[in-house]
JSON list of C-alpha atoms in Angstrom, two decimals:
[
{"chain": "F", "resi": 103, "resn": "MET", "atom": "CA", "xyz": [136.31, 40.48, -47.25]},
{"chain": "F", "resi": 104, "resn": "PRO", "atom": "CA", "xyz": [135.23, 40.80, -51.02]},
{"chain": "F", "resi": 105, "resn": "ARG", "atom": "CA", "xyz": [135.61, 43.99, -52.79]},
{"chain": "F", "resi": 106, "resn": "ASN", "atom": "CA", "xyz": [133.20, 46.31, -54.80]},
{"chain": "F", "resi": 107, "resn": "ASP", "atom": "CA", "xyz": [134.37, 47.53, -57.79]},
{"chain": "F", "resi": 108, "resn": "GLY", "atom": "CA", "xyz": [132.32, 50.57, -57.65]},
{"chain": "F", "resi": 109, "resn": "PRO", "atom": "CA", "xyz": [128.68, 51.73, -56.82]},
{"chain": "F", "resi": 110, "resn": "VAL", "atom": "CA", "xyz": [125.86, 49.31, -57.35]},
{"chain": "F", "resi": 111, "resn": "SER", "atom": "CA", "xyz": [122.89, 50.54, -58.69]},
{"chain": "F", "resi": 112, "resn": "GLU", "atom": "CA", "xyz": [119.72, 47.82, -58.69]},
{"chain": "F", "resi": 113, "resn": "THR", "atom": "CA", "xyz": [118.26, 49.55, -61.51]},
{"chain": "F", "resi": 114, "resn": "ASP", "atom": "CA", "xyz": [121.13, 49.75, -63.91]},
{"chain": "F", "resi": 115, "resn": "ASP", "atom": "CA", "xyz": [121.20, 47.28, -66.68]},
{"chain": "F", "resi": 116, "resn": "PRO", "atom": "CA", "xyz": [123.71, 44.54, -65.37]},
{"chain": "F", "resi": 117, "resn": "LEU", "atom": "CA", "xyz": [125.63, 44.38, -68.91]},
{"chain": "F", "resi": 118, "resn": "SER", "atom": "CA", "xyz": [125.98, 48.22, -68.51]},
{"chain": "F", "resi": 119, "resn": "ARG", "atom": "CA", "xyz": [127.36, 47.59, -65.15]},
{"chain": "F", "resi": 120, "resn": "ALA", "atom": "CA", "xyz": [129.55, 44.91, -66.18]},
{"chain": "F", "resi": 121, "resn": "PHE", "atom": "CA", "xyz": [130.90, 47.38, -68.95]},
{"chain": "F", "resi": 122, "resn": "ASP", "atom": "CA", "xyz": [131.48, 50.07, -65.97]},
{"chain": "F", "resi": 123, "resn": "ALA", "atom": "CA", "xyz": [133.42, 47.41, -64.10]},
{"chain": "F", "resi": 124, "resn": "ALA", "atom": "CA", "xyz": [135.76, 46.41, -66.99]},
{"chain": "F", "resi": 125, "resn": "ARG", "atom": "CA", "xyz": [136.44, 50.50, -67.88]},
{"chain": "F", "resi": 126, "resn": "GLN", "atom": "CA", "xyz": [137.27, 50.85, -63.96]},
{"chain": "F", "resi": 127, "resn": "ALA", "atom": "CA", "xyz": [139.60, 47.71, -64.47]},
{"chain": "F", "resi": 128, "resn": "ALA", "atom": "CA", "xyz": [141.35, 49.18, -67.51]},
{"chain": "F", "resi": 129, "resn": "ALA", "atom": "CA", "xyz": [141.69, 52.52, -65.64]},
{"chain": "F", "resi": 130, "resn": "ARG", "atom": "CA", "xyz": [143.83, 50.22, -63.08]},
{"chain": "F", "resi": 131, "resn": "GLY", "atom": "CA", "xyz": [146.03, 48.94, -65.86]},
{"chain": "F", "resi": 132, "resn": "GLU", "atom": "CA", "xyz": [143.94, 45.57, -65.76]},
{"chain": "F", "resi": 133, "resn": "VAL", "atom": "CA", "xyz": [142.50, 43.56, -69.01]},
{"chain": "F", "resi": 134, "resn": "PRO", "atom": "CA", "xyz": [139.12, 45.40, -69.03]},
{"chain": "F", "resi": 135, "resn": "VAL", "atom": "CA", "xyz": [136.81, 42.72, -68.22]},
{"chain": "F", "resi": 136, "resn": "GLY", "atom": "CA", "xyz": [133.72, 43.36, -65.98]},
{"chain": "F", "resi": 137, "resn": "ALA", "atom": "CA", "xyz": [131.04, 41.06, -64.53]},
{"chain": "F", "resi": 138, "resn": "VAL", "atom": "CA", "xyz": [127.75, 41.41, -62.86]},
{"chain": "F", "resi": 139, "resn": "ILE", "atom": "CA", "xyz": [125.85, 38.38, -60.36]},
{"chain": "F", "resi": 140, "resn": "MET", "atom": "CA", "xyz": [122.25, 38.92, -60.20]},
{"chain": "F", "resi": 141, "resn": "ARG", "atom": "CA", "xyz": [119.22, 37.27, -59.10]},
{"chain": "F", "resi": 142, "resn": "GLU", "atom": "CA", "xyz": [115.53, 38.19, -58.92]},
{"chain": "F", "resi": 143, "resn": "GLY", "atom": "CA", "xyz": [116.40, 41.67, -60.44]},
{"chain": "F", "resi": 144, "resn": "GLN", "atom": "CA", "xyz": [119.00, 42.02, -57.78]},
{"chain": "F", "resi": 145, "resn": "VAL", "atom": "CA", "xyz": [122.77, 42.70, -57.98]},
{"chain": "F", "resi": 146, "resn": "LEU", "atom": "CA", "xyz": [124.94, 40.60, -56.09]},
{"chain": "F", "resi": 147, "resn": "ALA", "atom": "CA", "xyz": [127.99, 41.06, -57.26]},
{"chain": "F", "resi": 148, "resn": "VAL", "atom": "CA", "xyz": [130.39, 43.34, -59.25]},
{"chain": "F", "resi": 149, "resn": "ALA", "atom": "CA", "xyz": [133.66, 42.74, -60.35]},
{"chain": "F", "resi": 150, "resn": "GLY", "atom": "CA", "xyz": [136.41, 43.96, -62.92]},
{"chain": "F", "resi": 151, "resn": "ASN", "atom": "CA", "xyz": [139.62, 41.94, -63.26]},
{"chain": "F", "resi": 152, "resn": "ARG", "atom": "CA", "xyz": [142.03, 42.36, -60.71]},
{"chain": "F", "resi": 153, "resn": "THR", "atom": "CA", "xyz": [145.23, 39.88, -61.81]},
{"chain": "F", "resi": 154, "resn": "LEU", "atom": "CA", "xyz": [147.91, 42.40, -61.72]},
{"chain": "F", "resi": 155, "resn": "GLU", "atom": "CA", "xyz": [146.83, 44.36, -58.65]},
{"chain": "F", "resi": 156, "resn": "ASP", "atom": "CA", "xyz": [145.94, 41.42, -56.35]},
{"chain": "F", "resi": 157, "resn": "LYS", "atom": "CA", "xyz": [149.03, 39.50, -57.96]},
{"chain": "F", "resi": 158, "resn": "ASP", "atom": "CA", "xyz": [146.64, 36.69, -58.49]},
{"chain": "F", "resi": 159, "resn": "PRO", "atom": "CA", "xyz": [145.97, 34.54, -61.75]},
{"chain": "F", "resi": 160, "resn": "THR", "atom": "CA", "xyz": [142.70, 33.71, -60.70]},
{"chain": "F", "resi": 161, "resn": "ALA", "atom": "CA", "xyz": [141.48, 37.23, -60.19]},
{"chain": "F", "resi": 162, "resn": "HIS", "atom": "CA", "xyz": [139.42, 37.11, -63.36]},
{"chain": "F", "resi": 163, "resn": "ALA", "atom": "CA", "xyz": [136.28, 39.35, -63.24]},
{"chain": "F", "resi": 164, "resn": "GLU", "atom": "CA", "xyz": [134.05, 36.20, -62.94]},
{"chain": "F", "resi": 165, "resn": "LEU", "atom": "CA", "xyz": [135.74, 34.58, -60.11]},
{"chain": "F", "resi": 166, "resn": "LEU", "atom": "CA", "xyz": [135.39, 37.56, -57.82]},
{"chain": "F", "resi": 167, "resn": "ALA", "atom": "CA", "xyz": [131.80, 38.12, -58.85]},
{"chain": "F", "resi": 168, "resn": "ILE", "atom": "CA", "xyz": [131.36, 34.69, -57.99]},
{"chain": "F", "resi": 169, "resn": "ARG", "atom": "CA", "xyz": [133.10, 34.76, -54.84]},
{"chain": "F", "resi": 170, "resn": "GLN", "atom": "CA", "xyz": [131.02, 37.89, -53.75]},
{"chain": "F", "resi": 171, "resn": "ALA", "atom": "CA", "xyz": [127.91, 36.56, -54.37]},
{"chain": "F", "resi": 172, "resn": "CYS", "atom": "CA", "xyz": [128.47, 33.03, -52.72]},
{"chain": "F", "resi": 173, "resn": "GLN", "atom": "CA", "xyz": [129.53, 35.23, -49.36]},
{"chain": "F", "resi": 174, "resn": "LYS", "atom": "CA", "xyz": [126.51, 37.52, -49.88]},
{"chain": "F", "resi": 175, "resn": "LEU", "atom": "CA", "xyz": [124.23, 34.39, -50.47]},
{"chain": "F", "resi": 176, "resn": "GLY", "atom": "CA", "xyz": [126.41, 32.18, -47.63]},
{"chain": "F", "resi": 177, "resn": "SER", "atom": "CA", "xyz": [126.14, 29.44, -50.00]},
{"chain": "F", "resi": 178, "resn": "GLU", "atom": "CA", "xyz": [128.63, 27.64, -52.68]},
{"chain": "F", "resi": 179, "resn": "ARG", "atom": "CA", "xyz": [125.83, 27.40, -55.30]},
{"chain": "F", "resi": 180, "resn": "LEU", "atom": "CA", "xyz": [124.23, 30.42, -57.03]},
{"chain": "F", "resi": 181, "resn": "ILE", "atom": "CA", "xyz": [120.96, 28.74, -57.75]},
{"chain": "F", "resi": 182, "resn": "GLY", "atom": "CA", "xyz": [118.70, 31.17, -59.65]},
{"chain": "F", "resi": 183, "resn": "CYS", "atom": "CA", "xyz": [121.66, 33.47, -60.44]},
{"chain": "F", "resi": 184, "resn": "ASP", "atom": "CA", "xyz": [122.83, 34.97, -63.88]},
{"chain": "F", "resi": 185, "resn": "LEU", "atom": "CA", "xyz": [126.31, 36.10, -65.02]},
{"chain": "F", "resi": 186, "resn": "TYR", "atom": "CA", "xyz": [126.78, 38.81, -67.07]},
{"chain": "F", "resi": 187, "resn": "VAL", "atom": "CA", "xyz": [130.33, 39.56, -68.52]},
{"chain": "F", "resi": 188, "resn": "THR", "atom": "CA", "xyz": [132.13, 41.90, -71.00]},
{"chain": "F", "resi": 189, "resn": "LEU", "atom": "CA", "xyz": [134.18, 38.73, -72.60]},
{"chain": "F", "resi": 190, "resn": "GLU", "atom": "CA", "xyz": [133.13, 34.96, -73.28]},
{"chain": "F", "resi": 191, "resn": "PRO", "atom": "CA", "xyz": [134.68, 33.20, -70.15]},
{"chain": "F", "resi": 192, "resn": "CYS", "atom": "CA", "xyz": [137.94, 31.00, -70.13]},
{"chain": "F", "resi": 193, "resn": "ALA", "atom": "CA", "xyz": [138.30, 27.49, -68.96]},
{"chain": "F", "resi": 194, "resn": "MET", "atom": "CA", "xyz": [139.14, 28.13, -65.44]},
{"chain": "F", "resi": 195, "resn": "CYS", "atom": "CA", "xyz": [135.92, 30.51, -65.03]},
{"chain": "F", "resi": 196, "resn": "ALA", "atom": "CA", "xyz": [133.63, 27.98, -67.04]},
{"chain": "F", "resi": 197, "resn": "GLY", "atom": "CA", "xyz": [134.57, 25.83, -64.43]},
{"chain": "F", "resi": 198, "resn": "ALA", "atom": "CA", "xyz": [133.78, 27.75, -61.78]},
{"chain": "F", "resi": 199, "resn": "ILE", "atom": "CA", "xyz": [130.33, 28.79, -63.39]},
{"chain": "F", "resi": 200, "resn": "SER", "atom": "CA", "xyz": [129.22, 24.98, -63.52]},
{"chain": "F", "resi": 201, "resn": "PHE", "atom": "CA", "xyz": [130.31, 24.39, -59.83]},
{"chain": "F", "resi": 202, "resn": "ALA", "atom": "CA", "xyz": [128.69, 27.48, -58.78]},
{"chain": "F", "resi": 203, "resn": "ARG", "atom": "CA", "xyz": [125.59, 26.38, -60.68]},
{"chain": "F", "resi": 204, "resn": "LEU", "atom": "CA", "xyz": [125.02, 29.68, -62.26]},
{"chain": "F", "resi": 205, "resn": "ARG", "atom": "CA", "xyz": [121.31, 29.84, -64.45]},
{"chain": "F", "resi": 206, "resn": "ARG", "atom": "CA", "xyz": [122.42, 31.70, -67.17]},
{"chain": "F", "resi": 207, "resn": "VAL", "atom": "CA", "xyz": [125.49, 33.43, -68.67]},
{"chain": "F", "resi": 208, "resn": "TYR", "atom": "CA", "xyz": [125.25, 36.16, -70.81]},
{"chain": "F", "resi": 209, "resn": "TYR", "atom": "CA", "xyz": [128.56, 37.86, -72.52]},
{"chain": "F", "resi": 210, "resn": "ALA", "atom": "CA", "xyz": [129.60, 40.63, -74.80]},
{"chain": "F", "resi": 211, "resn": "ALA", "atom": "CA", "xyz": [132.63, 39.67, -76.85]},
{"chain": "F", "resi": 212, "resn": "PRO", "atom": "CA", "xyz": [133.80, 36.16, -78.19]},
{"chain": "F", "resi": 213, "resn": "ASP", "atom": "CA", "xyz": [136.99, 35.00, -77.39]},
{"chain": "F", "resi": 214, "resn": "PRO", "atom": "CA", "xyz": [138.39, 32.54, -79.91]},
{"chain": "F", "resi": 215, "resn": "LYS", "atom": "CA", "xyz": [141.99, 32.28, -78.21]},
{"chain": "F", "resi": 216, "resn": "GLY", "atom": "CA", "xyz": [141.15, 32.33, -74.59]},
{"chain": "F", "resi": 217, "resn": "GLY", "atom": "CA", "xyz": [137.47, 31.32, -74.59]},
{"chain": "F", "resi": 218, "resn": "ALA", "atom": "CA", "xyz": [136.23, 28.27, -73.55]},
{"chain": "F", "resi": 219, "resn": "VAL", "atom": "CA", "xyz": [132.14, 28.63, -73.83]},
{"chain": "F", "resi": 220, "resn": "ASP", "atom": "CA", "xyz": [131.24, 28.83, -77.60]},
{"chain": "F", "resi": 221, "resn": "HIS", "atom": "CA", "xyz": [135.20, 28.52, -78.77]},
{"chain": "F", "resi": 222, "resn": "GLY", "atom": "CA", "xyz": [138.09, 26.20, -77.44]},
{"chain": "F", "resi": 223, "resn": "PRO", "atom": "CA", "xyz": [136.97, 23.49, -75.57]},
{"chain": "F", "resi": 224, "resn": "HIS", "atom": "CA", "xyz": [133.26, 24.18, -75.64]},
{"chain": "F", "resi": 225, "resn": "PHE", "atom": "CA", "xyz": [133.46, 23.60, -71.73]},
{"chain": "F", "resi": 226, "resn": "PHE", "atom": "CA", "xyz": [129.77, 23.37, -71.00]},
{"chain": "F", "resi": 227, "resn": "ALA", "atom": "CA", "xyz": [129.04, 20.73, -73.68]},
{"chain": "F", "resi": 228, "resn": "GLN", "atom": "CA", "xyz": [131.58, 18.18, -72.51]},
{"chain": "F", "resi": 229, "resn": "PRO", "atom": "CA", "xyz": [130.05, 14.86, -70.71]},
{"chain": "F", "resi": 230, "resn": "THR", "atom": "CA", "xyz": [132.38, 15.88, -67.42]},
{"chain": "F", "resi": 231, "resn": "CYS", "atom": "CA", "xyz": [130.70, 18.92, -66.99]},
{"chain": "F", "resi": 232, "resn": "HIS", "atom": "CA", "xyz": [128.81, 19.02, -63.74]},
{"chain": "F", "resi": 233, "resn": "HIS", "atom": "CA", "xyz": [126.21, 21.63, -64.66]},
{"chain": "F", "resi": 234, "resn": "ALA", "atom": "CA", "xyz": [125.39, 23.61, -68.16]},
{"chain": "F", "resi": 235, "resn": "PRO", "atom": "CA", "xyz": [124.10, 27.09, -67.70]},
{"chain": "F", "resi": 236, "resn": "GLU", "atom": "CA", "xyz": [122.05, 28.56, -70.57]},
{"chain": "F", "resi": 237, "resn": "VAL", "atom": "CA", "xyz": [124.61, 30.65, -72.72]},
{"chain": "F", "resi": 238, "resn": "TYR", "atom": "CA", "xyz": [123.90, 33.77, -74.53]},
{"chain": "F", "resi": 239, "resn": "GLY", "atom": "CA", "xyz": [126.84, 35.55, -76.48]},
{"chain": "F", "resi": 240, "resn": "GLY", "atom": "CA", "xyz": [127.45, 38.62, -78.63]},
{"chain": "F", "resi": 241, "resn": "LEU", "atom": "CA", "xyz": [125.41, 41.09, -76.82]},
{"chain": "F", "resi": 242, "resn": "ARG", "atom": "CA", "xyz": [126.99, 44.46, -77.41]},
{"chain": "F", "resi": 243, "resn": "GLU", "atom": "CA", "xyz": [129.78, 42.73, -78.88]},
{"chain": "F", "resi": 244, "resn": "SER", "atom": "CA", "xyz": [131.25, 45.35, -80.97]},
{"chain": "F", "resi": 245, "resn": "GLU", "atom": "CA", "xyz": [131.27, 47.82, -77.93]},
{"chain": "F", "resi": 246, "resn": "ALA", "atom": "CA", "xyz": [133.30, 45.13, -75.96]},
{"chain": "F", "resi": 247, "resn": "ALA", "atom": "CA", "xyz": [135.78, 44.44, -78.93]},
{"chain": "F", "resi": 248, "resn": "ASP", "atom": "CA", "xyz": [136.33, 47.87, -79.14]},
{"chain": "F", "resi": 249, "resn": "LEU", "atom": "CA", "xyz": [137.15, 48.40, -75.53]},
{"chain": "F", "resi": 250, "resn": "LEU", "atom": "CA", "xyz": [139.52, 45.46, -75.47]},
{"chain": "F", "resi": 251, "resn": "ARG", "atom": "CA", "xyz": [141.62, 46.57, -78.68]},
{"chain": "F", "resi": 252, "resn": "SER", "atom": "CA", "xyz": [141.94, 50.15, -77.82]},
{"chain": "F", "resi": 253, "resn": "PHE", "atom": "CA", "xyz": [143.11, 48.80, -74.22]},
{"chain": "F", "resi": 254, "resn": "PHE", "atom": "CA", "xyz": [145.47, 46.54, -76.20]},
{"chain": "F", "resi": 255, "resn": "GLU", "atom": "CA", "xyz": [146.58, 48.85, -78.89]},
{"chain": "F", "resi": 256, "resn": "ALA", "atom": "CA", "xyz": [147.36, 51.92, -76.17]},
{"chain": "F", "resi": 257, "resn": "ARG", "atom": "CA", "xyz": [149.98, 49.42, -74.62]},
{"chain": "F", "resi": 258, "resn": "ARG", "atom": "CA", "xyz": [151.85, 48.70, -78.08]}
]
């Protein structure tokens, strides 16, 4: 059964909910990344990274949110759904986003090293990509960058 990483309020700004999930992940010692999936103004899923807790390298916030939303809708396709995430998705998450047919991706901080949307392989621009969502990056970028920076500085 999918987990919910905190209470869901459908009146909350989805990116604020993603930041809440990222802060909850950081409090558990996880890299602070949070994701929210919405459709028609309704929150379908909220997740924060759980790779350490679950001992699962695929337990990225985006994948956990995609799994929750698919289970809630009873479909492997998330047609008409939008993903809000605090960090640019990696190649693994970009692949899942494409296969899930998400409509739009909104992300906060770019990830020049591990990102695959606007950096690295530019996953959605590849001819082998099955579906390319609309992408909007850099939303609340400095807030997300500060969250990540302070998390990693505290571990050095």
